[in-house]
Coordinates of C-alpha atoms in Angstrom, one line a residue:
X1 CA -54.1 -23.7 -50.8
X2 CA -50.9 -25.6 -52.4
X3 CA -48.5 -27.6 -51.1
X4 CA -46.0 -25.1 -50.9
X5 CA -47.9 -22.1 -49.3
X6 CA -49.2 -24.8 -46.7
X7 CA -45.3 -25.0 -45.8
X8 CA -45.0 -21.5 -45.5
X9 CA -48.3 -21.0 -44.0
X10 CA -46.6 -24.2 -41.0
X11 CA -43.5 -22.7 -40.5
X12 CA -44.7 -19.2 -39.8
X13 CA -47.1 -20.8 -37.3
X14 CA -44.1 -22.5 -35.7
X15 CA -42.2 -19.7 -35.5
X16 CA -45.1 -17.3 -34.4
X17 CA -45.8 -20.1 -31.3
X18 CA -42.0 -20.5 -30.6
X19 CA -41.8 -16.3 -30.2
X20 CA -44.8 -16.4 -28.3
X21 CA -43.4 -19.4 -26.0
X22 CA -40.1 -17.5 -25.8
X23 CA -41.5 -13.8 -24.7
X24 CA -43.9 -15.8 -21.9
X25 CA -40.6 -17.9 -20.9
X26 CA -38.8 -14.2 -20.3
X27 CA -42.2 -12.6 -18.9
X28 CA -42.2 -15.3 -16.2
X29 CA -38.6 -15.2 -15.3
X30 CA -39.1 -11.3 -15.0
X31 CA -42.0 -11.2 -13.2
X32 CA -40.0 -14.4 -10.3
X33 CA -37.5 -11.4 -10.2
X34 CA -39.8 -8.6 -9.4
X35 CA -41.9 -11.0 -6.7
X36 CA -38.4 -12.3 -5.4
X37 CA -37.4 -8.3 -4.4
X38 CA -41.2 -7.7 -3.1
X39 CA -41.2 -10.5 -0.7
X40 CA -37.1 -9.8 0.6
X41 CA -38.7 -5.7 0.8
X42 CA -42.4 -6.8 1.8
X43 CA -40.8 -9.0 4.7
X44 CA -37.5 -6.1 5.6
X45 CA -40.7 -3.6 5.8
X46 CA -43.0 -5.8 7.7
X47 CA -40.3 -6.9 10.3
X48 CA -38.5 -3.5 10.7
X49 CA -41.1 -0.7 10.2
X50 CA -42.4 -1.2 13.9
X51 CA -39.5 -0.8 15.4
X52 CA -38.5 3.1 13.1
X53 CA -39.2 6.1 15.1
X54 CA -37.4 9.2 16.0
X55 CA -35.7 7.5 19.0
X56 CA -34.4 4.7 17.3
X57 CA -33.3 7.2 14.3
X58 CA -31.7 9.7 16.6
X59 CA -30.4 8.2 19.4
X60 CA -27.4 6.1 20.8
X61 CA -27.6 2.3 21.5
X62 CA -27.7 1.3 25.4
X63 CA -28.3 -1.3 27.5
X64 CA -25.7 -3.7 25.4
X65 CA -27.9 -3.0 22.3
X66 CA -31.3 -4.3 23.4
X67 CA -32.5 -1.0 23.4
X68 CA -32.0 2.9 22.3
X69 CA -31.1 3.8 18.4
X70 CA -28.8 3.8 15.7
X71 CA -27.6 7.1 15.1
X72 CA -23.7 6.8 15.4
X73 CA -24.0 3.8 13.2
X74 CA -25.9 6.8 10.7
X75 CA -23.2 9.1 11.1
X76 CA -20.6 6.7 10.9
X77 CA -22.2 4.9 7.8
X78 CA -21.8 8.8 6.5
X79 CA -18.9 9.7 6.9
X80 CA -17.4 6.7 5.5
X81 CA -19.3 7.3 2.2
X82 CA -18.6 10.8 2.0
X83 CA -14.8 10.0 2.6
X84 CA -14.5 7.2 0.1
X85 CA -16.2 9.6 -2.3
X86 CA -13.3 12.2 -1.9
X87 CA -10.8 9.4 -2.4
X88 CA -12.0 7.3 -5.2
X89 CA -13.7 10.6 -7.0
X90 CA -10.7 12.2 -8.3
X91 CA -8.5 9.1 -9.0
X92 CA -11.4 7.3 -10.7
X93 CA -11.8 10.3 -13.2
X94 CA -8.3 11.3 -14.0
X95 CA -7.8 7.4 -14.3
X96 CA -10.7 7.1 -16.9
X97 CA -9.7 10.2 -18.2
X98 CA -6.1 9.2 -19.1
X99 CA -7.4 5.6 -20.3
X100 CA -9.6 6.3 -22.7
X101 CA -8.0 10.9 -23.7
X102 CA -4.6 9.9 -23.8
X103 CA -3.0 6.5 -23.4
X104 CA -1.8 5.1 -26.9
X105 CA -4.1 2.4 -27.8
X106 CA -2.6 -0.3 -27.3
X107 CA -1.4 -3.8 -25.6
X108 CA -0.6 -2.0 -22.3
X109 CA -4.0 0.2 -22.6
X110 CA -5.8 -3.1 -22.5
X111 CA -3.8 -4.6 -19.6
X112 CA -4.4 -1.7 -17.4
X113 CA -8.2 -2.4 -18.5
X114 CA -8.3 -6.1 -17.7
X115 CA -6.6 -5.1 -14.1
X116 CA -9.2 -2.8 -13.6
X117 CA -12.0 -5.2 -14.2
X118 CA -10.1 -8.0 -12.1
X119 CA -10.0 -5.4 -9.4
X120 CA -14.1 -4.8 -9.4
X121 CA -14.9 -8.5 -9.1
X122 CA -12.4 -8.9 -6.2
X123 CA -14.3 -10.1 -3.1
X124 CA -14.4 -6.7 -0.4
X125 CA -13.0 -8.6 2.1
X126 CA -10.0 -9.2 0.2
X127 CA -10.1 -5.5 0.4
X128 CA -10.4 -5.3 4.2
X129 CA -7.3 -7.6 4.6
X130 CA -5.1 -5.0 2.4
X131 CA -6.7 -1.9 4.3
X132 CA -5.8 -3.0 7.5
X133 CA -2.0 -4.5 5.9
X134 CA -1.7 -0.8 4.3
X135 CA -3.4 1.8 5.9
X136 CA -3.8 0.4 9.5
X137 CA -0.8 -1.2 11.1
X138 CA 2.2 0.2 8.1
X139 CA 0.7 3.9 7.4
X140 CA -0.1 4.1 11.6
X141 CA -3.6 4.9 10.9
X142 CA -4.8 2.8 13.4
X143 CA -8.8 1.5 13.4
X144 CA -10.1 4.6 11.9
X145 CA -12.6 6.4 10.2
X146 CA -9.8 7.7 7.7
X147 CA -8.7 3.7 7.2
X148 CA -12.2 2.7 6.2
X149 CA -12.7 5.2 3.7
X150 CA -9.4 4.9 2.3
X151 CA -10.1 1.2 1.8
X152 CA -13.9 1.3 0.8
X153 CA -12.5 3.8 -1.5
X154 CA -10.5 1.4 -3.2
X155 CA -13.1 -0.5 -3.4
X156 CA -14.8 2.2 -5.2
X157 CA -11.6 3.1 -7.6
X158 CA -12.3 0.5 -10.2
X159 CA -15.7 1.3 -10.7
X160 CA -15.3 4.7 -11.5
X161 CA -12.5 4.1 -13.9
X162 CA -14.6 1.8 -15.9
X163 CA -17.9 4.4 -15.6
X164 CA -15.7 7.6 -16.4
X165 CA -13.9 5.7 -19.6
X166 CA -17.5 4.0 -21.3
X167 CA -19.0 7.7 -20.5
X168 CA -16.2 9.4 -22.3
X169 CA -16.3 6.4 -25.3
X170 CA -19.4 7.5 -25.9
X171 CA -19.2 11.2 -27.0
X172 CA -18.9 11.7 -30.5
X173 CA -15.1 11.7 -32.0
X174 CA -16.6 15.1 -34.1
X175 CA -16.7 17.0 -31.4
X176 CA -13.1 17.0 -30.1
X177 CA -12.2 17.5 -33.6
X178 CA -14.5 20.4 -33.9
X179 CA -13.1 21.9 -30.8
X180 CA -9.5 21.4 -31.7
X181 CA -10.3 23.1 -35.2
X182 CA -11.0 26.1 -33.1
X183 CA -7.9 26.5 -31.2
X184 CA -8.7 24.6 -28.7
X185 CA -6.1 22.5 -26.7
X186 CA -6.6 18.9 -26.0
X187 CA -6.3 20.2 -22.0
X188 CA -9.5 22.7 -23.1
X189 CA -11.4 20.5 -25.1
X190 CA -11.8 17.5 -22.4
X191 CA -12.3 20.2 -19.8
X192 CA -14.9 22.2 -21.3
X193 CA -16.3 20.0 -23.6
X194 CA -16.0 16.5 -23.2
X195 CA -16.1 16.3 -19.3
X196 CA -19.6 18.2 -19.1
X197 CA -20.9 16.0 -21.7
X198 CA -19.8 12.9 -19.7
X199 CA -20.5 14.2 -16.4
X200 CA -24.2 12.3 -15.9
X201 CA -22.7 9.1 -16.4
X202 CA -20.1 9.8 -14.4
X203 CA -22.1 10.7 -11.6
X204 CA -24.2 8.3 -12.0
X205 CA -21.7 5.8 -11.8
X206 CA -20.1 7.0 -8.1
X207 CA -23.3 7.4 -6.6
X208 CA -24.2 3.5 -7.4
X209 CA -20.5 2.7 -6.2
X210 CA -20.9 4.7 -3.0
X211 CA -24.9 3.2 -2.4
X212 CA -22.3 -0.5 -3.2
X213 CA -20.5 0.7 -0.3
X214 CA -22.7 1.7 1.9
X215 CA -23.6 -1.7 2.5
X216 CA -20.7 -3.2 2.4
X217 CA -19.3 -5.2 6.1
X218 CA -15.3 -6.8 5.4
X219 CA -13.8 -3.8 4.8
X220 CA -14.8 -1.3 8.0
X221 CA -14.7 -4.5 10.1
X222 CA -11.1 -4.5 9.8
X223 CA -10.1 -1.1 9.4
X224 CA -12.7 1.1 11.4
X225 CA -15.5 -0.8 12.8
X226 CA -16.9 -0.3 16.3
X227 CA -18.7 -3.2 18.1
X228 CA -20.3 -0.7 20.7
X229 CA -19.3 2.9 20.4
X230 CA -22.5 5.5 21.5
X231 CA -20.2 8.4 21.1
X232 CA -20.0 10.4 17.9
X233 CA -16.6 10.3 16.4
X234 CA -14.4 13.4 17.3
X235 CA -11.7 12.8 14.3
X236 CA -11.2 11.1 11.0
X237 CA -8.7 9.0 13.2
X238 CA -11.2 7.5 15.8
X239 CA -13.3 4.4 15.5
X240 CA -16.6 4.8 14.7
X241 CA -20.1 2.6 14.5
X242 CA -21.4 1.9 11.1
X243 CA -25.2 0.3 9.6
X244 CA -23.6 -2.8 8.1
X245 CA -21.2 -4.0 10.5
X246 CA -24.5 -2.7 13.6
X247 CA -26.5 -5.0 12.0
X248 CA -24.1 -7.9 11.9
X249 CA -23.4 -8.3 15.5
X250 CA -26.8 -7.5 16.3
X251 CA -27.9 -10.1 14.4
X252 CA -25.6 -13.0 15.3
X253 CA -24.1 -12.0 19.0
X254 CA -25.4 -10.2 22.0
X255 CA -27.3 -10.5 25.7
X256 CA -30.7 -11.0 24.5
X257 CA -31.2 -11.9 21.1
X258 CA -35.2 -11.6 21.2
X259 CA -34.2 -8.1 22.2
X260 CA -32.0 -7.2 19.2
X261 CA -33.8 -9.0 16.9
X262 CA -36.0 -6.5 16.2
X263 CA -33.4 -3.8 16.2
X264 CA -31.8 -5.5 13.5
X265 CA -34.8 -5.6 11.1
X266 CA -35.1 -1.9 11.6
X267 CA -31.3 -1.5 11.2
X268 CA -31.1 -3.4 7.9
X269 CA -34.4 -1.2 6.6
X270 CA -32.8 1.9 7.0
X271 CA -30.0 0.5 5.2
X272 CA -31.9 -0.4 2.0
X273 CA -33.5 3.2 2.3
X274 CA -30.2 5.1 2.4
X275 CA -29.0 2.4 -0.6
X276 CA -32.8 3.9 -2.2
X277 CA -32.1 7.5 -1.4
X278 CA -28.8 6.9 -3.0
X279 CA -29.9 5.3 -5.9
X280 CA -32.7 7.9 -6.2
X281 CA -30.4 10.6 -6.0
X282 CA -27.7 9.3 -8.8
X283 CA -31.0 9.3 -10.9
X284 CA -31.5 13.2 -10.0
X285 CA -28.2 14.1 -10.6
X286 CA -28.2 12.9 -14.2
X287 CA -31.1 13.9 -15.0
X288 CA -29.8 17.6 -13.7
X289 CA -26.6 17.2 -15.4
X290 CA -28.4 16.1 -18.5
X291 CA -30.7 19.2 -18.9
X292 CA -27.3 21.2 -17.9
X293 CA -25.8 20.0 -21.0
X294 CA -28.8 20.6 -23.4
X295 CA -28.6 23.8 -22.2
X296 CA -25.5 24.9 -23.4

C-alpha cells in the first residue's frame, strides 16, 4: 500500500471514529433526558397513585384540605382552559392570517413578529400582574373565571399567532395562485383552500398552548384562584379552584402537612394526566384534519 493510500485510510478511520463518538454522545444525552423524564414521572406516579380513587376525583376537599378530593379544582381548570381557548383561538388565528396573507412585507411585519416572539418569552407572573391590573381592577371583573380566562388567553395568543403563521407559510403559493386563477377571491382562497390545509398545525398549536396554560399558577393566583372553595362556580364572575394553585397551596401551607402531602402528589399526578390527555388530543385532531384534507 502506497503512502497516499495509507494517509487516506487513516483519515477515513479518524472520521469514522469521530462520527461514532459524536453519535454515541448524542445517544447518551438523549438517554439521560429520557431517564430524567421517566424518573420524574415514576416518582410522581409512585407517590400519587395510591391516593387516586373515585372519591378523590369526584368529591370536594374537606377538613382543611386534609381529606376529600379535588373535583372543584378539576372543574375550575377545565373552565379556565375552555375560556382561554375561546379568547385566544379567534384572535390568534385571525392575527396569523393577517400577518402572512394580508400584511405587506416590511419593517412593520418584522416588528410585530419580534414583539410576538418577545411576548411568548415573558414570564407568566407578568401576565398575572397585567391581568389583575386590567381585568380585575380596571374593568371591574374582580377575581373571577372571566378575568382568569382572559389573562390565560393573553398568554396563549402569541403561541397561536406564531403557529398559525408558520402553518400558513408551509402551504405552497401555487395553490393560492391556482385558486385565484379559477376566479376565487383572496378571502375565498384563504377560507376554502389555505386554512383547511393549515388547520392540523393550527389546532395542534392551540392544544399545546392550552397544555401549557393548564399548568400555570401565577396568572390564576392574581386573577381568579380561590384558596378553599368546595362548591362549584355558578357563573363566569365567580372565583374557582384550579389544580396548579391547589397543588401549590397544599404543598406549602395548611394545618397538617403530613396529611396533605399525599393529596399533593395525587393532585400532581392528575395534572400530569390532564396535560398528557391534551397532548394526545392534539395528535388525534392533527391526524383527523390531515385525513380530511387528503380526502378533499
